[in-house]
Amino acid sequence: MYSNIFDTHAHYDDSRFDEDRNELLSSLREKGVSQIINCACDYKSCLSTLEITKNHCFTYAALGVHPHEAEDLTEDDFCRIIELFNNEKVVAVGEIGLDYHYDFSPREKQREVFERQLILANELNLPVIIHDREAHEDTMNLLKKYRPKGVVHCFSGSAEMAKEVLKLGMYIGIGGAVTFKNAKKPVEVVKEVPSEYLLLETDAPYMTPVPFRGQRCDSSHIAFTAQTIAQIKGIDTQQLIDICNENAHRLFMK
């Protein structure tokens, strides 16, 4: 069994964990998971994320508004979210960004909310956790404008885009998609990105790696993602996990 696993992106406040959330989280340390960052999507999930961090000492919080929820963000909720950053368990602004695949919020509104949160992150001197789906050009333009520290999570761009992200000093988040049979882009990205700029993540309960694809994902499944990445890199899996743990601490831990 592997140890020292740092899951830099999960959603344990998701309803798919309602029946066994506390039991599952309590079991993960025995499965080699050392730290988890739970990422919020709106004001309500900011509160539920902080509740998780209060109940489980090895969990941390990223607070923010996901592009899917951008249209529903009120000024009052944004102000309330800002107040929550006083909590010592908050380590990032996230999950924030752009999603032009689903377009659940108008693109102009997505960009407005994303930009406000990039400004907030720089004011708070916190890293960002970026969601970018089929919005590569606009995402990169805003990252180049504000130059935050952080990670592009569940990276779906090309190896060339990854190089542009690295030039900004940001990290690349790799999850279960790298294990999929049709995972050409993620494999190319892993080949190109130095291990010192990779972060491991699940996006739990989503993006479950092979051989559990289709089932609910949890942080213990990172072991399978790490095995695939280590094989691509030609290094030992535990070594890869340790490197990614160091990367996560360098970025997120105060």
Short mmCIF file of C-alpha atoms in Angstrom, two decimals:
data_model
loop_
_atom_site.label_atom_id
_atom_site.label_comp_id
_atom_site.label_asym_id
_atom_site.label_seq_id
_atom_site.Cartn_x
_atom_site.Cartn_y
_atom_site.Cartn_z
CA MET A 1 0.00 0.00 0.00
CA TYR A 2 1.18 3.50 -0.80
CA SER A 3 1.44 6.34 1.73
CA ASN A 4 1.71 10.13 1.74
CA ILE A 5 -1.11 10.65 -0.80
CA PHE A 6 -2.23 14.29 -1.10
CA ASP A 7 -5.55 14.63 -2.94
CA THR A 8 -5.52 18.25 -4.08
CA HIS A 9 -9.08 18.27 -5.43
CA ALA A 10 -12.19 16.54 -4.09
CA HIS A 11 -15.87 17.29 -3.46
CA TYR A 12 -16.82 15.33 -0.33
CA ASP A 13 -19.77 17.64 0.28
CA ASP A 14 -21.38 16.16 -2.86
CA SER A 15 -24.68 14.36 -2.25
CA ARG A 16 -23.18 11.05 -3.40
CA PHE A 17 -21.34 10.94 -0.07
CA ASP A 18 -24.37 11.72 2.11
CA GLU A 19 -24.88 8.16 3.34
CA ASP A 20 -21.31 7.45 4.49
CA ARG A 21 -19.30 10.70 4.34
CA ASN A 22 -17.79 10.64 7.83
CA GLU A 23 -17.12 6.91 7.81
CA LEU A 24 -15.40 7.10 4.43
CA LEU A 25 -13.27 10.10 5.32
CA SER A 26 -12.28 8.49 8.61
CA SER A 27 -11.09 5.39 6.75
CA LEU A 28 -8.90 7.14 4.20
CA ARG A 29 -5.86 7.70 6.38
CA GLU A 30 -5.55 3.94 6.80
CA LYS A 31 -5.44 3.77 2.99
CA GLY A 32 -2.43 6.06 2.72
CA VAL A 33 -4.18 9.41 2.26
CA SER A 34 -2.41 12.14 4.24
CA GLN A 35 -4.19 15.33 3.11
CA ILE A 36 -7.26 16.34 1.09
CA ILE A 37 -8.37 19.70 -0.26
CA ASN A 38 -12.15 19.91 -0.59
CA CYS A 39 -13.21 22.40 -3.26
CA ALA A 40 -16.37 24.46 -2.99
CA CYS A 41 -18.61 25.50 -5.89
CA ASP A 42 -20.91 28.16 -4.38
CA TYR A 43 -21.71 29.81 -1.05
CA LYS A 44 -23.62 26.80 0.28
CA SER A 45 -20.79 24.40 -0.51
CA CYS A 46 -18.28 26.81 1.03
CA LEU A 47 -20.11 26.26 4.30
CA SER A 48 -20.33 22.48 3.89
CA THR A 49 -16.66 22.34 2.91
CA LEU A 50 -15.66 24.16 6.09
CA GLU A 51 -17.82 21.75 8.08
CA ILE A 52 -15.84 18.84 6.63
CA THR A 53 -12.53 20.48 7.56
CA LYS A 54 -13.80 21.01 11.09
CA ASN A 55 -14.65 17.33 11.50
CA HIS A 56 -11.55 15.86 9.82
CA CYS A 57 -8.19 17.31 10.75
CA PHE A 58 -6.38 16.21 7.57
CA THR A 59 -8.81 18.02 5.25
CA TYR A 60 -8.45 21.58 3.98
CA ALA A 61 -10.71 23.98 2.09
CA ALA A 62 -10.71 25.81 -1.21
CA LEU A 63 -13.52 28.37 -1.34
CA GLY A 64 -14.96 29.87 -4.49
CA VAL A 65 -17.68 29.94 -7.13
CA HIS A 66 -17.59 27.40 -9.96
CA PRO A 67 -18.43 28.65 -13.48
CA HIS A 68 -21.60 26.54 -13.47
CA GLU A 69 -22.85 28.63 -10.52
CA ALA A 70 -21.64 32.03 -11.74
CA GLU A 71 -25.04 33.22 -12.96
CA ASP A 72 -26.64 32.66 -9.55
CA LEU A 73 -23.95 34.46 -7.54
CA THR A 74 -25.38 37.41 -5.61
CA GLU A 75 -23.35 40.29 -4.24
CA ASP A 76 -24.37 39.31 -0.72
CA ASP A 77 -23.13 35.76 -1.21
CA PHE A 78 -19.83 36.98 -2.64
CA CYS A 79 -19.31 39.19 0.41
CA ARG A 80 -20.19 36.28 2.71
CA ILE A 81 -17.69 34.03 0.92
CA ILE A 82 -14.95 36.63 1.38
CA GLU A 83 -15.60 36.63 5.13
CA LEU A 84 -15.06 32.84 5.25
CA PHE A 85 -11.43 33.18 4.17
CA ASN A 86 -10.54 34.09 7.76
CA ASN A 87 -10.72 30.37 8.60
CA GLU A 88 -7.23 28.90 9.07
CA LYS A 89 -8.17 25.73 7.16
CA VAL A 90 -8.70 27.67 3.92
CA VAL A 91 -5.71 27.21 1.61
CA ALA A 92 -6.95 28.27 -1.84
CA VAL A 93 -9.54 30.10 -3.93
CA GLY A 94 -11.40 27.46 -5.90
CA GLU A 95 -12.92 25.91 -7.75
CA ILE A 96 -13.02 28.84 -10.16
CA GLY A 97 -12.70 29.23 -13.91
CA LEU A 98 -14.56 28.83 -17.19
CA ASP A 99 -16.68 26.06 -18.69
CA TYR A 100 -17.70 26.50 -22.32
CA HIS A 101 -18.72 22.84 -22.68
CA TYR A 102 -21.93 23.00 -20.64
CA ASP A 103 -22.42 26.79 -20.60
CA PHE A 104 -24.66 26.53 -17.54
CA SER A 105 -23.89 30.22 -16.97
CA PRO A 106 -23.54 32.84 -19.72
CA ARG A 107 -19.91 33.14 -20.80
CA GLU A 108 -19.73 36.85 -20.05
CA LYS A 109 -20.93 36.19 -16.50
CA GLN A 110 -18.45 33.32 -16.13
CA ARG A 111 -15.59 35.61 -17.13
CA GLU A 112 -16.76 38.37 -14.79
CA VAL A 113 -16.98 36.05 -11.75
CA PHE A 114 -13.69 34.34 -12.64
CA GLU A 115 -11.90 37.66 -12.93
CA ARG A 116 -13.23 38.90 -9.58
CA GLN A 117 -11.97 35.77 -7.90
CA LEU A 118 -8.53 36.01 -9.51
CA ILE A 119 -8.29 39.52 -8.11
CA LEU A 120 -9.43 38.25 -4.71
CA ALA A 121 -6.83 35.47 -4.71
CA ASN A 122 -4.04 37.93 -5.40
CA GLU A 123 -5.31 40.26 -2.67
CA LEU A 124 -5.38 37.36 -0.19
CA ASN A 125 -2.07 35.93 -1.47
CA LEU A 126 -3.72 32.54 -1.96
CA PRO A 127 -3.31 30.05 -4.81
CA VAL A 128 -6.17 29.36 -7.20
CA ILE A 129 -7.66 26.06 -8.33
CA ILE A 130 -8.71 26.52 -11.94
CA HIS A 131 -11.51 24.80 -13.86
CA ASP A 132 -11.00 25.07 -17.63
CA ARG A 133 -13.21 23.10 -20.00
CA GLU A 134 -13.18 24.03 -23.69
CA ALA A 135 -12.26 27.59 -22.69
CA HIS A 136 -8.50 27.42 -23.09
CA GLU A 137 -7.93 30.77 -24.82
CA ASP A 138 -9.99 32.88 -22.42
CA THR A 139 -8.62 31.00 -19.41
CA MET A 140 -5.02 31.59 -20.46
CA ASN A 141 -5.66 35.26 -21.27
CA LEU A 142 -6.96 35.87 -17.76
CA LEU A 143 -4.20 33.84 -16.12
CA LYS A 144 -1.60 35.84 -18.04
CA LYS A 145 -3.31 39.09 -17.04
CA TYR A 146 -3.43 38.35 -13.29
CA ARG A 147 -0.59 35.81 -12.97
CA PRO A 148 -1.88 34.02 -9.85
CA LYS A 149 -0.11 31.12 -8.23
CA GLY A 150 -2.10 27.90 -8.40
CA VAL A 151 -3.05 24.86 -10.44
CA VAL A 152 -5.07 24.15 -13.56
CA HIS A 153 -7.09 21.23 -12.27
CA CYS A 154 -8.10 18.18 -14.32
CA PHE A 155 -5.91 19.55 -17.09
CA SER A 156 -7.54 19.01 -20.49
CA GLY A 157 -5.37 21.20 -22.69
CA SER A 158 -2.51 20.27 -24.99
CA ALA A 159 1.12 19.75 -24.06
CA GLU A 160 1.79 23.14 -25.67
CA MET A 161 -0.77 24.81 -23.40
CA ALA A 162 0.78 23.05 -20.40
CA LYS A 163 4.09 24.69 -21.25
CA GLU A 164 2.37 28.10 -21.22
CA VAL A 165 0.89 27.30 -17.79
CA LEU A 166 4.34 26.34 -16.53
CA LYS A 167 5.78 29.64 -17.75
CA LEU A 168 3.37 31.34 -15.33
CA GLY A 169 4.81 29.24 -12.50
CA MET A 170 1.57 27.28 -12.11
CA TYR A 171 1.03 23.57 -11.59
CA ILE A 172 -0.81 20.93 -13.60
CA GLY A 173 -3.45 18.78 -11.87
CA ILE A 174 -3.78 15.22 -13.17
CA GLY A 175 -6.63 12.90 -12.23
CA GLY A 176 -8.20 9.64 -13.29
CA ALA A 177 -8.54 10.63 -16.96
CA VAL A 178 -4.88 9.73 -17.53
CA THR A 179 -5.80 6.07 -16.96
CA PHE A 180 -8.54 5.99 -19.62
CA LYS A 181 -7.91 4.04 -22.82
CA ASN A 182 -8.38 7.12 -25.02
CA ALA A 183 -6.16 9.33 -22.83
CA LYS A 184 -3.88 10.73 -25.53
CA LYS A 185 -3.69 14.35 -24.37
CA PRO A 186 -3.19 13.62 -20.64
CA VAL A 187 -0.42 11.15 -21.45
CA GLU A 188 1.34 13.70 -23.68
CA VAL A 189 1.02 16.33 -20.95
CA VAL A 190 2.48 14.02 -18.30
CA LYS A 191 5.42 13.27 -20.59
CA GLU A 192 6.17 16.97 -21.07
CA VAL A 193 5.54 18.39 -17.59
CA PRO A 194 8.35 17.95 -15.03
CA SER A 195 7.27 15.89 -12.03
CA GLU A 196 7.97 18.93 -9.81
CA TYR A 197 4.97 20.67 -11.39
CA LEU A 198 2.43 17.85 -11.19
CA LEU A 199 -0.32 17.54 -8.59
CA LEU A 200 -2.41 14.43 -7.93
CA GLU A 201 -6.19 14.76 -7.61
CA THR A 202 -9.42 12.82 -7.83
CA ASP A 203 -12.29 15.29 -8.39
CA ALA A 204 -14.16 12.79 -6.18
CA PRO A 205 -16.85 11.57 -6.61
CA TYR A 206 -16.13 12.04 -10.33
CA MET A 207 -13.37 11.00 -12.78
CA THR A 208 -12.78 7.58 -11.22
CA PRO A 209 -9.65 5.95 -12.66
CA VAL A 210 -9.44 2.54 -14.30
CA PRO A 211 -10.09 -0.16 -13.06
CA PHE A 212 -12.98 1.42 -11.09
CA ARG A 213 -14.29 3.72 -13.83
CA GLY A 214 -18.05 4.18 -13.51
CA GLN A 215 -18.02 3.81 -9.72
CA ARG A 216 -17.94 6.57 -7.12
CA CYS A 217 -14.43 7.94 -6.76
CA ASP A 218 -12.64 8.60 -3.47
CA SER A 219 -9.12 9.70 -2.55
CA SER A 220 -7.76 6.17 -2.19
CA HIS A 221 -8.19 5.74 -5.95
CA ILE A 222 -5.31 8.17 -6.53
CA ALA A 223 -3.01 5.16 -6.19
CA PHE A 224 -4.11 3.97 -9.65
CA THR A 225 -3.64 7.40 -11.20
CA ALA A 226 -0.19 7.62 -9.61
CA GLN A 227 0.77 4.20 -10.96
CA THR A 228 -0.08 5.30 -14.50
CA ILE A 229 1.81 8.59 -14.21
CA ALA A 230 4.83 6.87 -12.66
CA GLN A 231 4.89 4.37 -15.50
CA ILE A 232 4.83 7.18 -18.07
CA LYS A 233 7.62 8.96 -16.19
CA GLY A 234 9.64 5.79 -15.66
CA ILE A 235 9.90 6.23 -11.91
CA ASP A 236 8.69 4.39 -8.80
CA THR A 237 5.05 5.04 -7.87
CA GLN A 238 5.79 5.93 -4.24
CA GLN A 239 8.50 8.29 -5.43
CA LEU A 240 5.97 10.01 -7.70
CA ILE A 241 3.45 10.27 -4.85
CA ASP A 242 6.10 11.78 -2.58
CA ILE A 243 7.13 14.34 -5.20
CA CYS A 244 3.51 15.37 -5.75
CA ASN A 245 2.98 15.63 -2.00
CA GLU A 246 5.95 18.00 -1.77
CA ASN A 247 4.54 20.01 -4.67
CA ALA A 248 1.16 20.33 -2.95
CA HIS A 249 2.74 21.43 0.30
CA ARG A 250 4.84 24.02 -1.53
CA LEU A 251 1.76 25.47 -3.20
CA PHE A 252 -0.97 25.19 -0.58
CA MET A 253 0.39 24.81 2.92
CA LYS A 254 1.04 28.05 4.79
#
